[in-house]
Short mmCIF file of C-alpha atoms in Angstrom, two decimals:
data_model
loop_
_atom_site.label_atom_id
_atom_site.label_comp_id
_atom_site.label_asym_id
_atom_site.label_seq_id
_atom_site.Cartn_x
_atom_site.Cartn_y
_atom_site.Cartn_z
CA UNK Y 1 -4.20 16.00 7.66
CA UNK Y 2 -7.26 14.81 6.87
CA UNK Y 3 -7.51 10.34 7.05
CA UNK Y 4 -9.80 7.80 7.30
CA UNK Y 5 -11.75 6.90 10.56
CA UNK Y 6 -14.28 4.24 9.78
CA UNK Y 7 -14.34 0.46 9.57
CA UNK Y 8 -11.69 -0.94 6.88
CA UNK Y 9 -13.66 -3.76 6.44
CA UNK Y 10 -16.23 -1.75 4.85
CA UNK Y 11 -13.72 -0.07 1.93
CA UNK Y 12 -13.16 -4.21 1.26
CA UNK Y 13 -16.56 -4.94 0.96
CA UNK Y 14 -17.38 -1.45 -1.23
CA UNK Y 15 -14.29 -2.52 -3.50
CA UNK Y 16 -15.48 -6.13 -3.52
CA UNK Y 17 -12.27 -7.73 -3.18
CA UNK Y 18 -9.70 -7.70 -0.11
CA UNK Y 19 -7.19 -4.80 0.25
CA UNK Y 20 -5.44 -6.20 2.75
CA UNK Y 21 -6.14 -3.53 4.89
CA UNK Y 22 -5.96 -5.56 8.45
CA UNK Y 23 -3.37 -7.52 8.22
CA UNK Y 24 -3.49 -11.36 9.88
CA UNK Y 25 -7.49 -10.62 10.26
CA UNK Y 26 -7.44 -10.54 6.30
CA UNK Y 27 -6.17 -14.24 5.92
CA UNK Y 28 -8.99 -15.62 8.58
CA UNK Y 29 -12.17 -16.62 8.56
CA UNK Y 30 -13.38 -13.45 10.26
CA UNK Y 31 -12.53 -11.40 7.04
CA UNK Y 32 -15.33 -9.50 5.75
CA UNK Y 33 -15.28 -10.54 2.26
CA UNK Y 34 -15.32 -13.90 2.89
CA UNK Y 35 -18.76 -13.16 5.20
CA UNK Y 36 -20.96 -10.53 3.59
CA UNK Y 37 -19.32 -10.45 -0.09
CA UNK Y 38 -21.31 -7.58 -1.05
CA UNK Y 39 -21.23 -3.76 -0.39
CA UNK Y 40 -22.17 -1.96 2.58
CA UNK Y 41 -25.19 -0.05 3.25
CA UNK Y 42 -29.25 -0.68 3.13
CA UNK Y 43 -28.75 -0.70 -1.16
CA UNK Y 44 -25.57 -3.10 -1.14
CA UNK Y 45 -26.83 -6.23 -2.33
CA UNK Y 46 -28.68 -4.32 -5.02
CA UNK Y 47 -26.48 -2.37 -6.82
CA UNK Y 48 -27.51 -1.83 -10.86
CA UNK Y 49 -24.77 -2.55 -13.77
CA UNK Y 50 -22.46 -0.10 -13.74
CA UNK Y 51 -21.38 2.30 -16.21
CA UNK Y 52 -17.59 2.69 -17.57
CA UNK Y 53 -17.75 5.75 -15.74
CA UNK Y 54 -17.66 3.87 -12.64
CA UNK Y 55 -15.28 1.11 -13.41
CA UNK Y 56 -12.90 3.57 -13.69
CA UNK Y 57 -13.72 5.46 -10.21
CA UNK Y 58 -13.89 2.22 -8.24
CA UNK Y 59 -10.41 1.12 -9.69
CA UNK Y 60 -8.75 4.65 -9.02
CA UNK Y 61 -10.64 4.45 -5.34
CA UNK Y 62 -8.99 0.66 -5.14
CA UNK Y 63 -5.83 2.07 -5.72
CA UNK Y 64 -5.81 4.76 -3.12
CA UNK Y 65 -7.00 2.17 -0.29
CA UNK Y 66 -4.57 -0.89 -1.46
CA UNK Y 67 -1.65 1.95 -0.55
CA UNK Y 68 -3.60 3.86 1.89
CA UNK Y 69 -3.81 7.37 0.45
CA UNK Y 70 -6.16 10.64 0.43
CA UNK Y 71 -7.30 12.00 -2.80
CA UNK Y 72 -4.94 15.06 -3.02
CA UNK Y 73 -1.92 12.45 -2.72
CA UNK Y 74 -3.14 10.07 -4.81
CA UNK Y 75 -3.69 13.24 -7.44
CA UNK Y 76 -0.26 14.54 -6.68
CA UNK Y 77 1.35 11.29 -7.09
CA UNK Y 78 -0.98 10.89 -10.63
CA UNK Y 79 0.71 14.08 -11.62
CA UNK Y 80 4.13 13.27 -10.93
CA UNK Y 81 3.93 10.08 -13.11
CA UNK Y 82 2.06 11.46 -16.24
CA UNK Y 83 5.76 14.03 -16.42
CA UNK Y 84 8.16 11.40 -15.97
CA UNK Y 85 9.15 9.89 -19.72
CA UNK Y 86 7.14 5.87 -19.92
CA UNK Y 87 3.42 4.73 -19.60
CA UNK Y 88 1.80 7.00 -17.21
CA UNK Y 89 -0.38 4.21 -15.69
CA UNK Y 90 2.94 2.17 -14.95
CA UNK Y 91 4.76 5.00 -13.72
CA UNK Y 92 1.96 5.40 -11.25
CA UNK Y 93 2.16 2.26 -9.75
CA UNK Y 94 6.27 2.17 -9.37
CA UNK Y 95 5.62 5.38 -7.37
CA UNK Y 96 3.55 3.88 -5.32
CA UNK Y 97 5.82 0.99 -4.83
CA UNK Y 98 8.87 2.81 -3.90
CA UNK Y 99 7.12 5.11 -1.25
CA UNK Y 100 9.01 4.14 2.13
CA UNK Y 101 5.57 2.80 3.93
CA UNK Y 102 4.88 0.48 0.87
CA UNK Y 103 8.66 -1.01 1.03
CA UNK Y 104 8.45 -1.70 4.52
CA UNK Y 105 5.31 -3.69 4.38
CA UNK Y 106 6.93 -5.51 1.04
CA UNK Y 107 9.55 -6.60 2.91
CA UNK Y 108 7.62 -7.98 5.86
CA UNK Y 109 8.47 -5.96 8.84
CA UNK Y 110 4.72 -4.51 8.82
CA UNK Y 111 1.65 -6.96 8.37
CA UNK Y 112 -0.38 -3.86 6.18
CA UNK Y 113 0.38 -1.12 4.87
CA UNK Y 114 -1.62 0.86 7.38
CA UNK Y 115 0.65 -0.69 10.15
CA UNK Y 116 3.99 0.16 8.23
CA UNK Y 117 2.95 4.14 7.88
CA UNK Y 118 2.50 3.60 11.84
CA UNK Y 119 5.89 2.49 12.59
CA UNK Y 120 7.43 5.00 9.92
CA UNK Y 121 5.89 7.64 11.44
CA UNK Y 122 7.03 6.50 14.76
CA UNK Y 123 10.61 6.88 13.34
CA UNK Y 124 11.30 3.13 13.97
CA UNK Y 125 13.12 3.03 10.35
CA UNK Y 126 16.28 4.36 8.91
CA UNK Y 127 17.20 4.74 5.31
CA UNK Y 128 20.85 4.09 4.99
CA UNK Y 129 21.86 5.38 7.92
CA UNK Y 130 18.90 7.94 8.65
CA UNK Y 131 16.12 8.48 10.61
CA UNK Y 132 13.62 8.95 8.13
CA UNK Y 133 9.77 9.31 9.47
CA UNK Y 134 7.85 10.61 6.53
CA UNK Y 135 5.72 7.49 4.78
CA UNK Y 136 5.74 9.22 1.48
CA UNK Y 137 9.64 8.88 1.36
CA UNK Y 138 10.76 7.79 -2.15
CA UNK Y 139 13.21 4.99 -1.77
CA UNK Y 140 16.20 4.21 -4.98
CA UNK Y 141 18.07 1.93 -5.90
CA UNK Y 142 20.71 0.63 -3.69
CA UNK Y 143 18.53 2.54 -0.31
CA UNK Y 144 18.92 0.36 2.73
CA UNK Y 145 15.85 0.11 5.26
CA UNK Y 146 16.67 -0.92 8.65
CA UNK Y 147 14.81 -1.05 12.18
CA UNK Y 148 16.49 1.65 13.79
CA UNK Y 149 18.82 0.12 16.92
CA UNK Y 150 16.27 0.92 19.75
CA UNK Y 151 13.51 -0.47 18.28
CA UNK Y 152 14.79 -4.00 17.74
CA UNK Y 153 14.22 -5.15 21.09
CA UNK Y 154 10.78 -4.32 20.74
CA UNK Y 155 7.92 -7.12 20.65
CA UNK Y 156 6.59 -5.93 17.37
CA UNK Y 157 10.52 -6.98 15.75
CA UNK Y 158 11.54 -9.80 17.79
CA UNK Y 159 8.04 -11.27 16.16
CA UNK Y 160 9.34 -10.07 12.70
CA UNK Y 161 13.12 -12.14 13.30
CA UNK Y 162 11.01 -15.37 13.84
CA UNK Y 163 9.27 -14.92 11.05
CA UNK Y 164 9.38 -16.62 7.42
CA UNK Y 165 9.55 -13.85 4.90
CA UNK Y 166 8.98 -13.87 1.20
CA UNK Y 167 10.02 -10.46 -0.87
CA UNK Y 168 9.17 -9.57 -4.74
CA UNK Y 169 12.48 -9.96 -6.93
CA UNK Y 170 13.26 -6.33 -6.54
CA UNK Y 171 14.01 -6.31 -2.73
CA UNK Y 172 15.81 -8.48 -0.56
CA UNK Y 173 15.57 -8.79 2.95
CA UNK Y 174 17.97 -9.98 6.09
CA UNK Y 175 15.07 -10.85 8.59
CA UNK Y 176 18.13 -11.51 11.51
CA UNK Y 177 20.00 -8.42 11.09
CA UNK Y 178 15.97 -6.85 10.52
CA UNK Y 179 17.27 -4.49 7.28
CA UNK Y 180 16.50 -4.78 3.62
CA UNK Y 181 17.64 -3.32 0.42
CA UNK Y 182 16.60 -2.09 -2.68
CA UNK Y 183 17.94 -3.98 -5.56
CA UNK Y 184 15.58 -1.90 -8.68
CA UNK Y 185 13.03 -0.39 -9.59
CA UNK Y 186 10.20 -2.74 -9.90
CA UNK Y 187 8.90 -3.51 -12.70
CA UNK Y 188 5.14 -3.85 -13.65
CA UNK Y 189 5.86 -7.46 -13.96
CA UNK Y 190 6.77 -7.11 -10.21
CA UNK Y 191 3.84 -5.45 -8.43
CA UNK Y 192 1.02 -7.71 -7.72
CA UNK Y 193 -1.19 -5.22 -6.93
CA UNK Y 194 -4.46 -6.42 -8.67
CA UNK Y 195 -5.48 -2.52 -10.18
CA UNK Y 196 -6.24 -1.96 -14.14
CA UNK Y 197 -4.10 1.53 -14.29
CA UNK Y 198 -5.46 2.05 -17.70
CA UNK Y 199 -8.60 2.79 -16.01
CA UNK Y 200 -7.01 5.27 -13.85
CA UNK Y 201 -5.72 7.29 -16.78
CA UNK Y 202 -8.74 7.17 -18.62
CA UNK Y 203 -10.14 8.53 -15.77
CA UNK Y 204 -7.98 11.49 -14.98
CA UNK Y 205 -7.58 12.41 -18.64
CA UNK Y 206 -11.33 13.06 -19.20
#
């Protein structure tokens, strides 16, 4: 499957905001943003007004790289919300929330999301009971996550059980025993992600 090999730093800078796309190097002062605040390339610090067109490609692009998806995905995923019953543009985004990689990350056992699709894929996670390995994994209401048994001596979860985690309202997470739960289906309220959906519709429905 086709992914992306080049510099994260550079999809911040070309969004113009931080994706939090490197974890602890996102939060210090060697972040990107915070030391060229403009976009990449020999034209970056140039760039003309720009059209509604592209307000609504650079907010669907922002979407795919906040949760770390390819375009046929992201499409997939678009389709999948626009025939459920609700707002499509909502819909999107709880979809996107409840994939396992996303919930993992929420509930702090991952510092990114591109670090949580690693250990998922690694099998290091178990959804009640389960081995489950596939990052796309819709979780439900009521799904437990846990570090699978032979993976909680490693030093990636002992750093996790020392840690201080704070989970949105619609998760809940027991850093000792390293396993979390599903308590809803978040809301839009709930999902922080800073994306205009609306913009994504408009631009999928042209």
């Amino acid at each position: 499957m086709a992914r992306y090999t080049d510099a994260n730093c550079r999809l911040c800078r070309r969004e113009g905001q931080k994706l939090f796309l490197k974890g602890d190097r996102c939060y210090s002062s060697k972040c990107a943003i915070d030391r060229r605040a403009y976009a990449p390339g020999q034209h970056g610090q140039g760039r003309s007004k720009v059209s509604d067109y592209g307000l609504q490609l650079r907010e669907k692009q922002k979407a795919k790289r906040f949760y770390g998806l390819q375009e046929t995905q992201f499409r997939n995923l678009f389709d999948k919300a626009e025939r459920k019953a609700g707002i499509t543009g909502e819909n999107l985004l709880i979809l996107l929330e409840t994939r396992l990689d996303n919930v993992v990350f929420r509930l702090g056992f991952a510092s990114s999301r591109k670090e949580a699709r690693q250990l998922v894929n690694h099998g290091h996670f178990q959804v009640n009971g389960r081995k489950v390995d596939i990052p796309s994994y819709t979780v439900k209401p009521g799904d437990i996550i846990k570090v699978k048994e032979k993976s909680t001596n490693s030093p990636k979860f002992k750093e996790v059980k020392e840690m201080s985690i704070t989970v949105p309202a619609w998760v809940t997470v027991d850093v000792e025993k390293l396993e979390g739960k599903v308590l809803s289906v978040p809301t839009r309220e709930e999902i922080d992600t800073p994306v205009a959906e609306h913009l994504i519709v408009e631009l999928y429905s042209k």
